[in-house]
């Protein structure tokens, strides 16, 4: 996927990838960095499911006691050693977003982009508009939106 992304957009300054278990972020970051070493790759996790952030802080794979976020598809209870190693090697850093930022991003994706997105799919936009806003201002940034695990009633409740 990272290879295809770079084939389509070869001159990105940065990419933001949601992290659940870390496989998507590890694989995409590895490919993106191989094709565009100057591209900065960032991971994003919800505060209530931040096993990879905790792993980065401690320097070893960590677990969380429970998942406490609306972005349940990003709720990996632990970081695997292999994906942790690749993420640590190829991600600039990991930022975290709260559930309110995810809801705001879901609303924007729906009203402005006409996309129905679950919370996990809105995580990259939440990171771009939140903790990475100043750092990436004026840069060409790719946002990965993955996940489609939401029913209409839950979606509607979250964009209110």
Coordinates of C-alpha atoms in Angstrom, one line a residue:
X1 CA 0.0 0.0 0.0
X2 CA 2.9 2.4 0.8
X3 CA 4.5 1.6 -2.5
X4 CA 1.2 2.3 -4.4
X5 CA 0.7 5.5 -2.4
X6 CA 4.2 6.8 -3.4
X7 CA 3.6 5.8 -7.0
X8 CA 0.5 8.0 -7.1
X9 CA 1.9 10.9 -5.1
X10 CA 5.7 10.9 -5.4
X11 CA 6.5 14.3 -3.7
X12 CA 4.9 14.1 -0.3
X13 CA 6.4 16.0 2.6
X14 CA 4.6 13.9 5.1
X15 CA 2.2 11.0 5.7
X16 CA 0.0 10.3 8.7
X17 CA -1.1 6.8 9.4
X18 CA -3.5 5.5 12.1
X19 CA -2.1 2.8 14.4
X20 CA -4.0 -0.1 15.8
X21 CA -1.6 -3.1 16.1
X22 CA 1.0 -1.3 14.0
X23 CA 1.1 -3.5 10.9
X24 CA -0.4 -0.9 8.5
X25 CA 1.9 1.8 9.8
X26 CA 5.0 -0.4 9.9
X27 CA 4.4 -1.6 6.3
X28 CA 3.5 1.7 4.8
X29 CA 6.2 3.6 6.6
X30 CA 8.8 1.1 5.4
X31 CA 7.7 1.5 1.8
X32 CA 7.3 5.2 1.9
X33 CA 10.8 5.8 3.4
X34 CA 12.3 3.4 0.8
X35 CA 10.8 5.4 -2.0
X36 CA 10.9 8.9 -0.5
X37 CA 13.5 9.1 2.3
X38 CA 12.7 12.8 2.9
X39 CA 9.0 12.1 3.6
X40 CA 8.2 12.3 7.3
X41 CA 5.9 9.6 8.4
X42 CA 3.8 10.0 11.5
X43 CA 1.6 7.6 13.4
X44 CA -1.6 8.5 15.2
X45 CA -3.4 6.7 18.1
X46 CA -6.3 7.5 20.3
X47 CA -5.5 8.3 23.9
X48 CA -7.6 5.3 25.1
X49 CA -5.6 2.8 22.9
X50 CA -2.0 4.0 22.9
X51 CA 0.0 0.9 23.2
X52 CA 2.5 2.0 20.5
X53 CA 2.9 5.4 22.0
X54 CA 3.7 3.8 25.4
X55 CA 6.1 1.5 23.6
X56 CA 7.9 4.4 22.0
X57 CA 8.2 6.0 25.4
X58 CA 9.6 2.9 27.2
X59 CA 11.7 1.6 24.3
X60 CA 10.1 -1.8 24.3
X61 CA 6.7 -3.3 23.3
X62 CA 4.0 -2.4 25.9
X63 CA 0.4 -3.4 26.7
X64 CA -2.6 -1.5 27.9
X65 CA -5.1 -2.7 30.5
X66 CA -8.1 -1.9 28.4
X67 CA -9.3 -0.1 25.3
X68 CA -11.1 3.2 26.2
X69 CA -11.8 4.9 22.9
X70 CA -14.6 5.2 20.4
X71 CA -12.1 4.1 17.7
X72 CA -12.3 0.5 18.7
X73 CA -10.7 -0.7 15.5
X74 CA -7.5 1.1 16.7
X75 CA -7.7 -0.7 20.0
X76 CA -4.8 -3.1 20.0
X77 CA -4.1 -4.2 23.6
X78 CA -0.4 -4.5 22.9
X79 CA 2.4 -3.7 20.5
X80 CA 4.0 -6.6 18.8
X81 CA 7.9 -6.7 18.8
X82 CA 8.2 -6.8 15.0
X83 CA 5.8 -4.0 14.2
X84 CA 7.1 -1.9 17.1
X85 CA 10.7 -2.3 15.7
X86 CA 9.6 -1.1 12.2
X87 CA 7.5 1.7 13.5
X88 CA 10.3 2.9 15.8
X89 CA 12.7 2.8 12.8
X90 CA 10.5 4.5 10.2
X91 CA 8.1 6.8 12.0
X92 CA 9.1 10.3 13.0
X93 CA 6.9 10.1 16.0
X94 CA 3.4 9.1 17.2
X95 CA 0.8 11.6 18.2
X96 CA -2.4 10.9 20.2
X97 CA -5.9 12.3 19.7
X98 CA -8.9 12.2 21.9
X99 CA -12.4 11.1 21.0
X100 CA -13.7 14.6 20.6
X101 CA -11.1 15.3 17.9
X102 CA -12.2 12.1 16.2
X103 CA -15.8 13.2 16.2
X104 CA -14.9 16.6 14.9
X105 CA -12.9 15.0 12.1
X106 CA -15.8 12.6 11.3
X107 CA -18.1 15.7 10.9
X108 CA -15.6 17.5 8.6
X109 CA -15.1 14.4 6.5
X110 CA -18.9 14.1 6.1
X111 CA -19.8 17.7 5.5
X112 CA -16.8 18.8 3.5
X113 CA -15.6 15.6 1.7
X114 CA -18.9 13.7 1.6
X115 CA -17.3 10.7 3.2
X116 CA -18.9 8.5 5.9
X117 CA -15.9 7.7 8.1
X118 CA -15.7 5.6 11.3
X119 CA -13.5 7.1 14.1
X120 CA -10.4 5.2 13.1
X121 CA -10.7 6.5 9.5
X122 CA -10.9 10.1 10.9
X123 CA -7.8 9.7 13.1
X124 CA -5.2 11.0 10.5
X125 CA -7.3 14.2 9.9
X126 CA -7.7 14.7 13.6
X127 CA -3.9 14.5 14.0
X128 CA -3.4 16.9 11.1
X129 CA -5.8 19.4 12.5
X130 CA -4.6 18.9 16.1
X131 CA -1.1 18.0 17.4
X132 CA 0.6 18.1 13.9
X133 CA -1.1 21.3 12.7
X134 CA 1.8 23.7 13.2
X135 CA 4.5 21.2 12.3
X136 CA 2.9 20.4 8.9
X137 CA 1.5 23.8 8.0
X138 CA 2.2 24.5 4.3
X139 CA 3.4 21.0 3.7
X140 CA 2.1 18.4 1.2
X141 CA 0.6 15.8 3.5
X142 CA -1.0 12.4 2.7
X143 CA -3.7 11.3 5.2
X144 CA -4.5 7.6 5.4
X145 CA -8.1 6.9 6.1
X146 CA -8.7 3.2 6.8
X147 CA -11.7 1.4 8.4
X148 CA -15.4 1.2 7.7
X149 CA -16.7 -0.4 10.8
X150 CA -19.7 1.8 11.7
X151 CA -23.5 1.6 11.5
X152 CA -25.6 4.6 10.5
X153 CA -27.1 5.2 14.0
X154 CA -23.7 5.3 15.6
X155 CA -22.3 7.5 12.9
X156 CA -25.1 9.9 13.3
X157 CA -24.7 10.1 17.1
X158 CA -21.0 10.8 16.7
X159 CA -21.3 13.7 14.3
X160 CA -23.9 15.6 16.3

